[in-house]
Amino acid sequence: MTPVAAPLKGVGVSPGVAVGPVALMGGEVPEPPAAGPVGAGAAGAVEAGDAAAATEAARAALAAVAAELEARGRAAGGDARDVLEAQAMMVRDPDLDERVAGLTAQGRSAARAVWEGFAVYRRELAGAGEYMAARVADLDDLRARTVARLLGVPVPGVPDPGHPFVLVARDLAPADTATLDPANVLGFITEEGGPTSHTAILAKSLGVPAVAGCAGATDLADGAPVIVDGGTGVVRVDPTEAEVDAARRRVQARRAARGGRSGPGATADGQPVGLLANIGGPADVKAALAAGAEGVGLFRTEFLFLDRADPPSVEEQREAYEAVFAAFQRGGAGKVGKVVVRTLDAGADKPLAFLNLRDEPNPALGQRGLRAVRRAPEVLADQLEAIGRAAAATRADVWVMAPMVAGAAEAAWFCAQARRQPVGRAGVMIEIPAAALQARAVLAEADFASIGTNDLSQYTFAADRLVSELASFQDPWQPALLGLVARVGEAGHDTGKPVGVCGEAAGDPLLALVLVGLGVTSLSMAPGSLADVRLLLARHGMDHCRRLAGLALGAADAETGRARAREAATGVDELGL
Ligand code: PEP
Ligand code: MG
């Protein structure tokens, strides 16, 4: 009997199950050593047999790369076909072939000969005018593909095996996945990263499962069959037929369940829970509406301000805000469709030239969020005016909130500015532990609170959210973080004011139950997560949610809390989550 490979374990950061073969994300291809073992005898003399074998290997690799490019071109059609065929011709270039054969005859290994052969080609191209010089990057890619094949290492960048796959990588950055074809991605496994990583965000937006922080993932063999469980964080390697069948049934169940329910969010006993979308600009509205979002719970407005020397004008801002508000003013009388706009969250990971923020030793602890705009009050005044004008021109129910509010005095200052505009409510984000601890005093000043669990984790655990080695601190199941959420939930209940969650935590369906049990009244998330959260919520009454909240809050750590809640929840497996 073949030994069963041990499962790998990480953190489930996007729910669901995927079954399929691994495709490894390739890193940089190493330069093959100059004195390769192939072709050079003990005394440095080249043995004819070795040289011939090296030539043959190099030619076979070049031909295979060219054939693969041509096949991809045929499959893609259109302009892509022309581009890929032109690349295949570069690989089939007779001068390149001759040069590579010459180098193997001199004793270079096949990989080294290809490396050096392309280097000469590269120099020629770089010196042949602007248009040809622009092809140098293509040439580097072709060299990397051919050498990777000869060295038996993954091709750099996003793999394209020509069939659906589970993408495995050390970590994923937006630039890595820009060329990813979502139709072929079944799920993600990364060795690093956590619940707020790009992997998690991308997986949720595509609605596919993902496991992050999974040690040993990049040692998986290309093509190895796996089952990825984005709920439990378990990756089953070389599964049995019975396991594959069971996993496929869960995939089917999820597909069927997701198509089966729409409408506003509510618990099984009818307690409404607003299910809203996080958006980063007008371009995201379509996906939010398609996923049945009741409105927008976090409209990040930084997109208007980034990469600019001066702030955008009131008019430019009004136009962008109005486009979003108008999309949520569905039929009916009065103000409909809630849109919660977050005012500019500058500083730290979002530096803005015109705010003249000084270099600081700890930008995440420096002039950022509301603090940054308090130093430039005209920037906030203009933004609020633009929001007010856009709100007046549409029938959306526009709420405004400030990021990074530290306590009641800041809440009072911001809300006083916001209330000068015709907006529905003025509120604050709770992202700093001090504000959570003082939630009652903060809510005495603000009309609502929205908990940003991404930053609240960062500040609760003193762990920079941008440092991937510290990703486990971003796990929102941590009882200390949930304790702060509970405190804000209680304050909301006592003051009769709404408390939302708009960090990544809100998009975890199981955790969503816990958050509701802790007193949260609305959840805002990536549109791709709405269907799962809506479904699981509809299976649980308020008492059940409170019980799950108690289990998670009382656990010693995140993993225990998650496991206990999973066990005590209803229909998690059945819904394929
Ligand atoms: C948060 O911190 O949880 C949040 C929603 O804000 P952002 O991720 O934009 O900082
Ligand atoms: Mg934040």
XYZ file of C-alpha atoms and ligand atoms in Angstrom:
588
model
C 0.000 0.000 0.000
C 1.340 3.470 -0.839
C 1.823 5.633 2.252
C -0.738 8.418 2.619
C 0.870 11.878 2.492
C 0.301 13.906 5.672
C -2.092 16.823 5.194
C -0.670 20.346 5.346
C -2.209 22.883 7.685
C -2.540 26.634 7.332
C -5.202 29.226 8.006
C -8.392 29.113 5.948
C -8.753 32.652 4.601
C -11.491 32.152 2.009
C -14.118 29.434 2.484
C -15.106 26.536 0.274
C -13.439 23.417 -1.026
C -11.377 22.934 -4.185
C -10.152 19.724 -5.776
C -7.471 19.789 -8.442
C -3.814 19.648 -9.414
C -1.199 21.992 -7.992
C 0.450 24.576 -10.235
C 3.438 26.230 -8.621
C 4.077 29.930 -8.997
C 7.620 30.175 -10.299
C 10.208 32.403 -8.675
C 13.251 33.803 -10.422
C 15.069 31.159 -12.472
C 18.637 30.747 -11.178
C 21.577 31.405 -13.510
C 23.016 27.983 -14.440
C 26.664 27.643 -13.326
C 29.277 28.585 -15.944
C 31.157 25.271 -15.635
C 28.319 22.824 -15.938
C 28.771 19.100 -15.402
C 27.600 18.243 -18.897
C 30.098 18.329 -21.734
C 33.304 18.977 -19.782
C 35.493 15.941 -19.097
C 37.893 15.566 -16.169
C 40.666 17.381 -17.975
C 38.329 20.016 -19.360
C 38.141 18.294 -22.728
C 34.713 18.065 -24.257
C 33.444 14.617 -24.888
C 31.590 14.471 -28.177
C 28.769 12.332 -26.748
C 28.109 14.772 -23.886
C 28.128 17.772 -26.172
C 25.704 16.097 -28.543
C 23.394 15.199 -25.660
C 23.531 18.778 -24.356
C 22.753 20.167 -27.825
C 19.836 17.812 -28.173
C 18.477 18.718 -24.736
C 18.763 22.461 -25.455
C 17.062 22.094 -28.847
C 14.274 19.987 -27.366
C 13.648 22.586 -24.659
C 13.576 25.458 -27.176
C 11.219 23.530 -29.427
C 8.926 22.665 -26.505
C 8.739 26.295 -25.375
C 7.948 27.443 -28.926
C 5.283 24.753 -29.330
C 3.698 25.702 -26.000
C 3.543 29.379 -27.037
C 1.957 28.455 -30.357
C -0.610 26.220 -28.665
C -1.522 29.002 -26.214
C -1.790 31.403 -29.161
C -4.201 29.077 -30.963
C -6.303 28.723 -27.825
C -6.386 32.494 -27.171
C -6.925 33.664 -30.773
C -7.055 37.343 -31.820
C -4.204 39.725 -30.992
C -2.860 37.377 -28.322
C -2.259 34.767 -31.015
C -0.093 37.180 -33.038
C 1.922 38.144 -29.961
C 2.495 34.542 -28.890
C 3.413 33.436 -32.393
C 5.946 36.250 -32.661
C 7.456 35.043 -29.381
C 7.600 31.464 -30.657
C 9.490 32.717 -33.701
C 12.073 34.344 -31.441
C 12.619 30.984 -29.738
C 12.896 29.236 -33.103
C 15.423 31.793 -34.397
C 18.095 29.851 -36.411
C 20.916 32.141 -35.175
C 19.969 31.353 -31.604
C 19.967 27.636 -32.394
C 23.401 27.866 -33.991
C 24.824 29.869 -31.103
C 23.470 27.442 -28.511
C 24.870 24.447 -30.434
C 28.250 26.202 -30.613
C 28.238 26.743 -26.864
C 27.350 23.138 -26.050
C 30.136 22.005 -28.377
C 32.487 24.089 -26.241
C 31.391 22.188 -23.155
C 28.565 24.283 -21.727
C 25.619 22.480 -20.181
C 22.360 22.746 -22.108
C 20.931 25.254 -19.591
C 24.111 27.351 -19.588
C 24.288 27.372 -23.372
C 20.688 28.588 -23.602
C 21.408 31.226 -20.955
C 24.456 32.557 -22.821
C 22.860 32.187 -26.245
C 19.953 34.393 -25.202
C 22.386 36.897 -23.638
C 23.982 37.527 -27.064
C 20.546 37.792 -28.673
C 19.561 40.253 -25.943
C 22.570 42.508 -26.578
C 21.798 42.592 -30.293
C 18.156 43.435 -29.704
C 18.887 46.113 -27.087
C 21.084 47.939 -29.591
C 18.617 47.681 -32.513
C 16.442 50.739 -32.014
C 13.627 51.610 -29.638
C 11.005 49.181 -30.942
C 13.300 46.157 -30.828
C 14.701 47.184 -27.443
C 11.165 46.949 -26.082
C 11.227 43.200 -26.938
C 14.098 42.603 -24.484
C 11.657 41.871 -21.644
C 9.981 39.246 -23.871
C 13.354 37.689 -24.525
C 14.142 37.495 -20.809
C 10.847 35.726 -20.266
C 11.572 33.241 -23.070
C 15.023 32.532 -21.700
C 13.592 31.959 -18.211
C 10.962 29.571 -19.614
C 13.528 27.519 -21.525
C 16.095 27.391 -18.719
C 13.361 26.527 -16.163
C 12.375 23.570 -18.321
C 15.989 22.369 -18.527
C 16.587 22.796 -14.789
C 13.241 21.233 -13.861
C 12.110 24.314 -11.866
C 8.759 26.128 -12.219
C 8.442 28.718 -14.960
C 8.511 32.232 -13.417
C 5.255 34.061 -12.800
C 1.692 32.807 -12.905
C 1.569 29.270 -14.310
C -0.614 28.502 -17.289
C -0.892 24.713 -17.513
C -3.891 24.934 -19.834
C -6.353 23.359 -17.367
C -7.907 24.394 -14.022
C -5.412 24.371 -11.133
C -4.762 25.207 -7.493
C -2.189 28.003 -7.421
C 0.589 27.446 -4.884
C 3.033 30.251 -4.037
C 5.224 31.566 -1.258
C 3.026 34.693 -1.191
C 1.087 36.648 -3.785
C 1.304 40.361 -4.532
C -1.148 42.214 -6.800
C 1.481 42.395 -9.563
C 1.917 38.601 -9.454
C -1.723 37.901 -10.100
C -2.550 40.662 -12.579
C -2.297 38.203 -15.480
C -4.147 35.400 -13.720
C -7.025 33.899 -15.672
C -9.774 33.549 -13.028
C -11.578 30.909 -15.100
C -8.784 28.421 -14.444
C -8.115 29.071 -10.744
C -9.742 26.565 -8.404
C -8.128 27.884 -5.226
C -4.971 29.227 -3.601
C -2.415 27.922 -1.125
C 0.349 30.210 0.108
C 3.176 29.512 2.459
C 3.071 33.030 3.923
C 0.337 35.613 4.371
C -2.829 35.617 6.432
C -6.430 36.782 6.524
C -5.693 40.291 5.209
C -3.138 39.245 2.595
C -3.633 39.919 -1.101
C -4.266 36.176 -1.541
C -7.214 36.299 0.847
C -8.669 39.399 -0.767
C -8.283 38.010 -4.286
C -9.685 34.591 -3.354
C -12.742 36.152 -1.759
C -13.329 38.385 -4.739
C -13.178 35.330 -7.034
C -15.243 33.255 -4.599
C -12.642 30.459 -4.472
C -11.149 28.788 -1.376
C -7.734 29.778 -0.049
C -5.374 28.600 2.663
C -2.557 30.951 3.735
C 0.351 30.546 6.154
C 0.652 26.911 5.020
C 4.138 25.584 5.830
C 5.518 23.155 3.250
C 3.166 24.285 0.456
C 5.921 25.249 -1.967
C 7.476 21.786 -1.581
C 4.405 20.273 -3.235
C 5.105 18.755 -6.626
C 3.770 20.536 -9.701
C 0.629 18.665 -10.754
C 0.131 16.906 -7.392
C -3.595 16.403 -6.702
C -4.857 18.247 -3.600
C -8.053 19.080 -1.756
C -8.016 22.625 -0.357
C -10.379 23.340 2.524
C -10.609 27.105 2.926
C -12.754 26.700 6.046
C -10.496 24.494 8.172
C -7.178 25.476 6.543
C -6.352 21.812 5.776
C -4.708 20.814 2.475
C -5.058 17.101 1.695
C -2.261 15.886 -0.586
C -2.736 12.868 -2.908
C -6.301 12.272 -1.670
C -8.025 8.917 -2.026
C -10.857 8.477 -4.516
C -13.388 8.489 -1.692
C -11.983 11.788 -0.371
C -12.109 13.331 -3.837
C -15.739 12.208 -4.230
C -16.691 13.677 -0.866
C -14.926 16.955 -1.669
C -16.626 17.145 -5.075
C -20.001 16.728 -3.382
C -19.152 19.704 -1.147
C -18.143 21.774 -4.182
C -21.509 20.927 -5.791
C -23.420 21.664 -2.595
C -21.811 25.073 -2.322
C -22.550 25.899 -5.934
C -26.182 24.903 -5.535
C -26.579 26.710 -2.212
C -25.001 29.954 -3.419
C -27.460 30.182 -6.281
C -30.418 29.574 -4.016
C -30.769 32.573 -1.742
C -30.762 36.301 -2.205
C -32.282 39.346 -0.536
C -31.442 41.174 2.656
C -29.406 39.500 5.366
C -31.216 38.123 8.408
C -30.753 35.482 11.069
C -32.983 32.385 11.138
C -35.263 34.115 13.664
C -35.620 37.205 11.496
C -33.136 39.630 13.061
C -31.989 41.840 10.143
C -28.228 42.036 9.596
C -27.226 44.478 6.847
C -25.040 42.730 4.265
C -22.992 45.397 2.542
C -20.056 45.606 0.168
C -16.589 47.086 0.520
C -15.644 49.072 -2.563
C -12.560 51.015 -3.623
C -14.219 53.175 -6.289
C -17.006 53.351 -8.893
C -15.432 50.440 -10.809
C -16.360 48.046 -7.984
C -20.065 48.927 -7.929
C -21.056 46.407 -10.585
C -19.713 43.421 -8.641
C -21.351 44.679 -5.438
C -24.766 44.960 -7.094
C -24.380 41.614 -8.845
C -23.677 39.953 -5.490
C -26.861 41.426 -4.025
C -25.223 43.890 -1.633
C -27.823 45.924 0.251
C -25.513 48.882 -0.007
C -21.909 49.846 0.633
C -20.528 49.525 4.150
C -17.062 50.831 3.318
C -16.405 53.132 0.394
C -12.629 53.619 0.461
C -11.962 57.023 -1.130
C -8.151 56.938 -1.337
C -8.300 56.066 -5.054
C -9.072 59.745 -5.745
C -6.036 60.991 -3.852
C -3.200 58.559 -4.554
C -0.313 59.430 -6.904
C -1.182 63.111 -7.094
C 0.710 66.285 -6.327
C -2.499 68.167 -5.366
C -5.785 67.028 -3.882
C -8.668 66.483 -6.333
C -11.136 69.385 -6.682
C -14.541 69.323 -4.993
C -16.140 68.910 -8.408
C -13.966 65.949 -9.400
C -14.740 64.261 -6.112
C -18.469 64.994 -6.342
C -18.633 63.304 -9.703
C -16.970 60.123 -8.433
C -19.131 59.954 -5.298
C -22.315 60.645 -7.200
C -21.591 57.765 -9.599
C -21.509 55.385 -6.638
C -24.491 56.868 -4.774
C -26.651 56.822 -7.919
C -25.989 53.106 -8.391
C -27.530 52.323 -5.001
C -30.661 54.461 -5.237
C -33.004 51.706 -6.287
C -36.752 52.255 -6.731
C -39.033 53.381 -3.918
C -39.734 56.568 -2.068
C -37.344 58.434 0.207
C -33.658 57.685 0.671
C -32.805 54.096 -0.216
C -29.599 52.037 -0.489
C -27.039 52.851 2.179
C -23.545 53.997 1.188
C -21.027 54.530 4.004
C -18.211 56.753 2.791
C -14.929 56.692 4.646
C -13.089 59.978 4.468
C -9.478 59.969 3.382
C -7.295 57.455 5.226
C -3.841 58.838 4.421
C -0.439 58.038 5.864
C 1.439 54.833 6.749
C 0.801 52.467 3.808
C -0.963 55.261 1.844
C 1.461 58.245 1.790
C 0.192 61.371 0.027
C 2.604 64.003 -1.248
C 0.357 67.024 -0.732
C -0.252 66.321 2.948
C 3.474 66.915 3.592
C 3.704 64.086 6.052
C 7.206 63.958 7.470
C 9.274 60.779 7.423
C 8.403 59.083 10.656
C 10.098 56.180 12.415
C 6.767 54.329 12.790
C 4.329 55.583 10.141
C 1.554 53.234 11.288
C 1.779 54.955 14.674
C 2.198 58.424 13.201
C 0.221 61.085 11.375
C -2.309 58.934 9.608
C -6.052 58.671 9.092
C -8.041 61.394 10.813
C -4.868 62.787 12.416
C -3.347 63.492 9.005
C -6.359 65.467 7.763
C -6.662 67.400 11.027
C -3.333 68.933 10.042
C -4.833 69.868 6.659
C -8.460 70.689 7.533
C -9.182 72.133 4.075
C -8.663 68.666 2.560
C -11.337 67.189 4.835
C -13.653 70.192 4.368
C -13.482 69.833 0.582
C -14.103 66.107 0.751
C -17.115 66.504 3.036
C -18.507 69.210 0.785
C -18.152 66.950 -2.259
C -19.863 64.088 -0.414
C -22.650 66.444 0.691
C -23.259 67.712 -2.844
C -23.327 64.202 -4.254
C -25.681 63.053 -1.468
C -28.042 65.944 -2.146
C -28.159 65.068 -5.831
C -29.134 61.391 -5.305
C -31.531 59.333 -3.239
C -28.931 57.063 -1.652
C -28.782 57.057 2.151
C -25.268 58.469 2.581
C -23.403 57.979 5.847
C -19.904 59.341 6.495
C -17.223 58.003 8.810
C -13.659 58.902 9.747
C -10.801 56.378 9.873
C -8.414 55.895 12.783
C -10.364 57.710 15.484
C -8.676 57.449 18.890
C -11.472 58.507 21.215
C -14.539 60.592 22.033
C -12.954 64.023 21.453
C -11.859 63.116 17.921
C -15.260 61.555 17.257
C -16.980 64.768 18.359
C -14.682 66.917 16.208
C -15.225 64.853 13.081
C -18.979 64.433 13.479
C -19.414 68.179 13.971
C -17.754 68.769 10.568
C -19.696 66.010 8.847
C -23.075 67.121 10.199
C -22.731 70.429 8.356
C -23.449 68.427 5.217
C -26.745 66.812 4.174
C -25.649 63.282 5.119
C -27.765 60.653 6.859
C -25.398 59.870 9.729
C -21.933 60.817 10.909
C -19.853 58.096 12.509
C -16.402 56.723 13.147
C -14.308 53.665 12.492
C -13.100 51.738 15.509
C -9.578 50.675 14.583
C -7.602 51.770 17.626
C -7.964 49.729 20.835
C -8.417 52.947 22.853
C -11.541 53.767 20.856
C -12.905 50.250 21.406
C -12.289 50.488 25.137
C -14.039 53.875 25.179
C -16.791 52.784 22.784
C -19.631 54.074 24.939
C -18.120 57.582 25.129
C -17.311 57.470 21.403
C -20.871 56.442 20.548
C -22.202 59.258 22.702
C -20.673 61.574 20.076
C -21.132 59.539 16.888
C -24.295 58.222 15.198
C -22.721 54.846 14.443
C -19.466 52.891 14.587
C -17.838 50.576 12.080
C -15.110 48.266 13.323
C -12.051 47.975 11.056
C -10.728 44.632 12.228
C -7.643 44.840 9.974
C -6.191 47.828 11.774
C -7.724 46.882 15.104
C -5.731 43.595 14.956
C -2.588 45.460 13.968
C -2.819 47.788 16.958
C -4.096 45.227 19.455
C -1.175 42.889 18.782
C 1.455 45.534 17.937
C 2.008 43.604 14.701
C 2.407 45.501 11.437
C -0.252 44.254 9.014
C 2.156 44.683 6.098
C 4.778 42.300 7.517
C 3.847 38.883 6.203
C 5.853 37.012 8.890
C 3.426 38.536 11.402
C 0.332 37.478 9.457
C -0.904 35.134 12.176
C -1.568 38.200 14.354
C -4.073 39.309 11.722
C -6.240 36.272 12.468
C -9.540 37.884 13.527
C -10.560 34.824 15.545
C -8.144 35.859 18.284
C -10.082 36.124 21.530
C -8.390 39.431 22.479
C -9.663 41.056 19.296
C -13.121 39.557 19.752
C -13.138 40.944 23.294
C -12.762 44.457 21.869
C -15.500 43.795 19.308
C -17.766 42.608 22.158
C -17.143 45.841 24.025
C -18.167 47.937 21.018
C -21.192 45.670 20.390
C -22.353 46.174 23.969
C -21.925 49.942 23.701
C -23.959 49.903 20.478
C -26.713 47.918 22.168
C -26.782 50.205 25.215
C -26.818 53.425 23.197
C -29.147 52.069 20.504
C -26.657 52.904 17.755
C -25.610 50.658 14.853
C -22.265 48.890 14.998
C -20.892 47.408 11.774
C -17.760 45.452 10.910
C -16.012 46.341 7.668
C -12.618 44.641 8.057
C -11.821 41.320 6.376
C -13.324 39.510 9.401
C -16.849 40.298 8.182
C -16.400 38.101 5.087
C -15.677 34.893 7.031
C -19.134 33.256 7.192
C -18.522 31.412 10.446
C -16.958 34.432 12.105
C -19.841 36.568 10.833
C -22.140 34.524 13.130
C -19.816 35.223 16.046
C -19.722 38.956 15.255
C -23.532 39.093 15.148
C -23.576 37.242 18.460
C -21.282 39.949 19.860
C -23.789 42.670 18.950
C -22.709 43.684 15.453
C -25.681 44.889 13.373
C -24.206 44.980 9.837
C -21.354 43.330 7.960
C -19.453 44.814 5.039
C -17.185 42.664 2.909
C -15.787 41.865 -0.534
C -18.804 41.177 -2.772
C -17.596 37.613 -3.400
C -18.188 36.751 0.282
C -21.785 37.972 0.536
C -23.487 34.773 -0.677
C -21.781 32.507 1.885
C -22.382 34.897 4.775
C -26.049 35.353 3.801
C -26.576 31.576 3.681
C -24.967 30.683 6.974
C -26.637 33.576 8.781
C -30.047 32.376 7.617
C -29.354 29.027 9.323
C -28.698 30.495 12.769
C -30.922 32.312 15.234
C -29.654 35.083 17.537
C -29.319 32.738 20.520
C -27.217 30.351 18.458
C -25.005 33.265 17.311
C -24.538 34.357 20.932
C -23.576 30.808 21.896
C -20.980 30.675 19.124
C -19.699 34.088 20.220
C -19.284 32.766 23.759
C -17.286 29.775 22.499
C -14.943 31.915 20.392
C -14.512 34.566 23.063
C -13.797 32.019 25.766
C -11.241 30.024 23.731
C -7.546 30.142 24.576
C -6.558 30.998 21.008
C -7.858 31.661 17.503
C -7.549 28.087 16.289
C -9.465 26.627 19.231
C -12.187 29.256 18.901
C -12.591 28.594 15.210
C -12.726 24.820 15.696
C -15.271 25.062 18.535
C -17.515 27.413 16.602
C -17.313 25.212 13.521
C -18.370 22.199 15.521
C -21.282 24.010 17.137
C -22.553 25.725 13.991
C -25.189 24.264 11.685
C -24.807 23.320 8.022
C -21.167 24.335 7.529
C -20.231 21.108 5.728
C -23.578 20.844 4.043
C -23.116 24.276 2.478
C -19.616 23.288 1.364
C -17.989 25.997 3.521
C -9.660 48.011 8.537
O -8.644 48.514 8.992
O -10.178 46.963 8.963
C -10.327 48.637 7.382
C -11.481 48.198 6.948
O -9.690 49.666 6.783
P -8.432 49.478 5.771
O -8.265 48.021 5.546
O -8.784 50.250 4.560
O -7.325 50.097 6.561
Mg -8.131 50.577 8.498
